[in-house]
GROMACS .gro file of C-alpha atoms in nm:
model
  216
    1MET     CA    1  -3.718  13.406   7.787
    2THR     CA    2  -3.905  13.300   8.100
    3GLN     CA    3  -3.693  13.108   8.346
    4PRO     CA    4  -3.819  12.756   8.425
    5PRO     CA    5  -3.954  12.716   8.779
    6VAL     CA    6  -3.726  12.599   9.058
    7ARG     CA    7  -3.802  12.229   9.113
    8VAL     CA    8  -3.824  12.139   9.482
    9PHE     CA    9  -3.867  11.814   9.676
   10LEU     CA   10  -4.000  11.824  10.034
   11LEU     CA   11  -3.905  11.578  10.309
   12ASP     CA   12  -4.083  11.608  10.644
   13ASP     CA   13  -4.252  11.342  10.854
   14HIS     CA   14  -4.548  11.571  10.933
   15GLU     CA   15  -4.803  11.584  10.653
   16VAL     CA   16  -4.942  11.917  10.773
   17VAL     CA   17  -4.594  12.072  10.754
   18ARG     CA   18  -4.545  11.940  10.399
   19GLN     CA   19  -4.884  12.077  10.292
   20GLY     CA   20  -4.801  12.414  10.442
   21LEU     CA   21  -4.463  12.425  10.271
   22ARG     CA   22  -4.613  12.321   9.938
   23THR     CA   23  -4.875  12.595   9.957
   24LEU     CA   24  -4.615  12.855  10.057
   25LEU     CA   25  -4.367  12.764   9.785
   26GLU     CA   26  -4.610  12.720   9.498
   27SER     CA   27  -4.776  13.053   9.580
   28ALA     CA   28  -4.441  13.218   9.502
   29GLY     CA   29  -4.507  13.159   9.131
   30ASP     CA   30  -4.155  13.052   9.032
   31ILE     CA   31  -4.127  12.734   9.243
   32GLU     CA   32  -4.272  12.393   9.160
   33VAL     CA   33  -4.294  12.115   9.421
   34VAL     CA   34  -4.219  11.800   9.220
   35GLY     CA   35  -4.244  11.550   9.504
   36GLU     CA   36  -4.264  11.495   9.876
   37SER     CA   37  -4.203  11.223  10.132
   38GLY     CA   38  -4.246  11.156  10.502
   39THR     CA   39  -3.960  10.908  10.545
   40ALA     CA   40  -3.585  10.909  10.481
   41GLY     CA   41  -3.597  10.577  10.299
   42GLU     CA   42  -3.861  10.685  10.051
   43ALA     CA   43  -3.693  11.020   9.992
   44THR     CA   44  -3.355  10.856   9.926
   45ALA     CA   45  -3.516  10.641   9.657
   46ARG     CA   46  -3.734  10.908   9.496
   47ILE     CA   47  -3.520  11.223   9.492
   48PRO     CA   48  -3.250  11.107   9.245
   49ALA     CA   49  -3.522  10.989   9.005
   50LEU     CA   50  -3.710  11.321   9.020
   51ARG     CA   51  -3.389  11.530   9.000
   52PRO     CA   52  -3.516  11.843   9.178
   53ASP     CA   53  -3.305  12.157   9.182
   54VAL     CA   54  -3.339  12.181   9.560
   55ALA     CA   55  -3.427  11.919   9.822
   56VAL     CA   56  -3.570  12.065  10.144
   57LEU     CA   57  -3.490  11.802  10.406
   58ASP     CA   58  -3.615  11.773  10.764
   59ALA     CA   59  -3.314  11.711  10.986
   60ARG     CA   60  -3.479  11.456  11.216
   61LEU     CA   61  -3.702  11.173  11.094
   62PRO     CA   62  -3.838  10.850  11.246
   63ASP     CA   63  -3.621  10.634  11.019
   64GLY     CA   64  -3.312  10.852  10.985
   65SER     CA   65  -3.219  11.212  10.917
   66GLY     CA   66  -3.221  11.466  10.637
   67ILE     CA   67  -2.844  11.482  10.669
   68GLU     CA   68  -2.815  11.111  10.583
   69VAL     CA   69  -3.054  11.163  10.292
   70CYS     CA   70  -2.844  11.459  10.175
   71ARG     CA   71  -2.528  11.251  10.174
   72ALA     CA   72  -2.699  10.960   9.994
   73ILE     CA   73  -2.864  11.163   9.716
   74ARG     CA   74  -2.556  11.374   9.650
   75SER     CA   75  -2.348  11.059   9.611
   76VAL     CA   76  -2.582  10.969   9.324
   77ASP     CA   77  -2.634  11.320   9.181
   78PRO     CA   78  -2.405  11.597   9.315
   79GLY     CA   79  -2.611  11.851   9.120
   80ILE     CA   80  -2.899  11.827   9.367
   81ARG     CA   81  -2.865  12.105   9.623
   82ALA     CA   82  -2.987  12.027   9.976
   83LEU     CA   83  -3.135  12.264  10.230
   84ILE     CA   84  -3.166  12.121  10.582
   85LEU     CA   85  -3.477  12.240  10.768
   86THR     CA   86  -3.477  12.179  11.143
   87SER     CA   87  -3.640  12.277  11.472
   88TYR     CA   88  -3.310  12.245  11.657
   89ASP     CA   89  -3.010  12.478  11.659
   90ASP     CA   90  -2.771  12.184  11.698
   91ASP     CA   91  -2.403  12.260  11.643
   92GLU     CA   92  -2.307  11.897  11.582
   93ALA     CA   93  -2.587  11.857  11.327
   94LEU     CA   94  -2.472  12.174  11.155
   95PHE     CA   95  -2.120  12.034  11.120
   96ALA     CA   96  -2.262  11.706  10.990
   97ALA     CA   97  -2.480  11.893  10.739
   98ILE     CA   98  -2.180  12.080  10.601
   99MET     CA   99  -1.981  11.759  10.574
  100ALA     CA  100  -2.272  11.588  10.396
  101GLY     CA  101  -2.267  11.860  10.130
  102ALA     CA  102  -2.572  12.064  10.232
  103VAL     CA  103  -2.566  12.423  10.111
  104GLY     CA  104  -2.810  12.557  10.367
  105TYR     CA  105  -2.925  12.495  10.725
  106VAL     CA  106  -3.246  12.678  10.820
  107LEU     CA  107  -3.450  12.674  11.141
  108LYS     CA  108  -3.820  12.597  11.106
  109ASP     CA  109  -3.915  12.927  11.271
  110VAL     CA  110  -3.784  13.105  10.959
  111LYS     CA  111  -4.030  13.348  10.802
  112GLY     CA  112  -4.207  13.216  10.495
  113LEU     CA  113  -4.070  13.477  10.256
  114ASP     CA  114  -3.719  13.420  10.390
  115LEU     CA  115  -3.750  13.046  10.319
  116VAL     CA  116  -3.867  13.116   9.965
  117ASP     CA  117  -3.572  13.351   9.917
  118SER     CA  118  -3.334  13.089  10.060
  119ILE     CA  119  -3.458  12.828   9.812
  120ARG     CA  120  -3.416  13.071   9.521
  121ARG     CA  121  -3.062  13.154   9.630
  122VAL     CA  122  -2.968  12.789   9.674
  123ALA     CA  123  -3.112  12.703   9.333
  124ALA     CA  124  -2.905  12.986   9.183
  125GLY     CA  125  -2.587  12.826   9.313
  126GLN     CA  126  -2.534  13.021   9.634
  127SER     CA  127  -2.444  12.867   9.968
  128LEU     CA  128  -2.626  12.976  10.282
  129ILE     CA  129  -2.359  12.830  10.508
  130ASP     CA  130  -2.158  13.094  10.691
  131PRO     CA  131  -1.796  13.076  10.560
  132ALA     CA  132  -1.679  13.098  10.922
  133LEU     CA  133  -1.857  12.771  10.997
  134VAL     CA  134  -1.690  12.604  10.699
  135THR     CA  135  -1.357  12.721  10.838
  136ARG     CA  136  -1.440  12.561  11.173
  137VAL     CA  137  -1.520  12.234  10.997
  138LEU     CA  138  -1.189  12.244  10.814
  139ASP     CA  139  -1.014  12.310  11.144
  140ARG     CA  140  -1.180  12.001  11.290
  141VAL     CA  141  -1.063  11.794  10.993
  142ARG     CA  142  -0.712  11.926  11.042
  143ASN     CA  143  -0.715  11.859  11.417
  144GLY     CA  144  -0.840  11.509  11.350
  145GLN     CA  145  -0.497  11.426  11.214
  146GLU     CA  146  -0.374  11.363  11.569
  147THR     CA  147  -0.644  11.109  11.660
  148ALA     CA  148  -0.755  10.952  11.331
  149PRO     CA  149  -0.514  10.695  11.188
  150GLU     CA  150  -0.677  10.730  10.846
  151LEU     CA  151  -0.557  11.091  10.826
  152ALA     CA  152  -0.209  11.041  10.968
  153GLY     CA  153  -0.036  11.046  10.629
  154LEU     CA  154  -0.209  11.354  10.491
  155THR     CA  155  -0.051  11.695  10.454
  156PRO     CA  156  -0.234  12.007  10.579
  157GLN     CA  157  -0.318  12.091  10.216
  158GLU     CA  158  -0.465  11.743  10.165
  159LEU     CA  159  -0.669  11.778  10.483
  160ARG     CA  160  -0.807  12.105  10.351
  161LEU     CA  161  -0.883  11.938  10.019
  162LEU     CA  162  -1.066  11.658  10.201
  163GLY     CA  163  -1.283  11.916  10.374
  164PHE     CA  164  -1.378  12.076  10.044
  165ILE     CA  165  -1.461  11.736   9.892
  166ALA     CA  166  -1.687  11.663  10.187
  167GLU     CA  167  -1.864  11.994  10.130
  168GLY     CA  168  -1.952  11.874   9.780
  169LEU     CA  169  -1.742  12.130   9.592
  170THR     CA  170  -1.638  12.057   9.233
  171ASN     CA  171  -1.273  12.059   9.126
  172ARG     CA  172  -1.323  12.403   8.975
  173GLN     CA  173  -1.475  12.539   9.296
  174ILE     CA  174  -1.197  12.386   9.504
  175GLY     CA  175  -0.943  12.539   9.269
  176GLU     CA  176  -1.098  12.881   9.327
  177GLN     CA  177  -1.081  12.830   9.704
  178MET     CA  178  -0.719  12.711   9.695
  179SER     CA  179  -0.602  12.938   9.410
  180LEU     CA  180  -0.497  12.641   9.198
  181ALA     CA  181  -0.583  12.523   8.846
  182GLU     CA  182  -0.871  12.279   8.804
  183LYS     CA  183  -0.636  12.022   8.647
  184THR     CA  184  -0.403  12.051   8.947
  185ILE     CA  185  -0.693  11.987   9.184
  186LYS     CA  186  -0.792  11.681   8.982
  187ASN     CA  187  -0.442  11.541   9.025
  188TYR     CA  188  -0.441  11.623   9.397
  189VAL     CA  189  -0.777  11.446   9.442
  190SER     CA  190  -0.639  11.133   9.275
  191VAL     CA  191  -0.338  11.135   9.508
  192LEU     CA  192  -0.562  11.193   9.812
  193LEU     CA  193  -0.793  10.904   9.725
  194HIS     CA  194  -0.492  10.678   9.670
  195LYS     CA  195  -0.350  10.771  10.011
  196LEU     CA  196  -0.684  10.697  10.176
  197GLY     CA  197  -0.726  10.370   9.987
  198LEU     CA  198  -1.050  10.490   9.830
  199GLU     CA  199  -1.186  10.489   9.476
  200ARG     CA  200  -1.450  10.765   9.478
  201ARG     CA  201  -1.491  11.116   9.613
  202THR     CA  202  -1.813  11.020   9.789
  203GLN     CA  203  -1.622  10.762   9.992
  204ALA     CA  204  -1.385  11.038  10.106
  205ALA     CA  205  -1.682  11.252  10.210
  206VAL     CA  206  -1.831  10.966  10.412
  207LEU     CA  207  -1.495  10.903  10.580
  208ALA     CA  208  -1.458  11.267  10.678
  209THR     CA  209  -1.812  11.273  10.818
  210ARG     CA  210  -1.745  10.963  11.029
  211LEU     CA  211  -1.427  11.113  11.169
  212LEU     CA  212  -1.612  11.430  11.265
  213GLY     CA  213  -1.906  11.246  11.423
  214PRO     CA  214  -2.018  11.297  11.786
  215ASP     CA  215  -1.848  10.971  11.889
  216ARG     CA  216  -1.509  11.101  11.783
   0.00000   0.00000   0.00000
């Protein structure tokens, strides 16, 4: 059977860039651009309704950022995989993208075929984030225990769990990372949320992102 095309949404404030990306992606033959936007606000409203497989999000926009859009749409539909496209090799933005649940962070000078390949890989469930960078993010969460009152009562294991939640991993995926059963992870998540005084996983992700922000 023929595989359905990869459904992609494009967010970039430059119309010429969006047109170029659309032409590039649709010429691949197995990718369909199902929508596009030039503003963060419009994208946040449209993406969950269109339910693309992959959202390609410009990191910096006049009314916000692709990272904020990533966090917002994944709080509504965690199945949407976000690829941040940026002109800037910004370490802080990279950390924020990981915490928002993005699975890829690509510079705009990437070759066209490499971008197409990246979108295919992301749609197939792969992460383009270097595992070493994820480890650095987890280290920052852990180190935040000394300065963030919200994290003062968490164990190192719970801090690690918080980092995985912020990455957008499912209980099963977290279980694989921590070598624990999915049911055990579910129980740990419930305890973690209770300790933080939160009701939902997305709230925990937002909290972690705030604690890792540049103003920290």
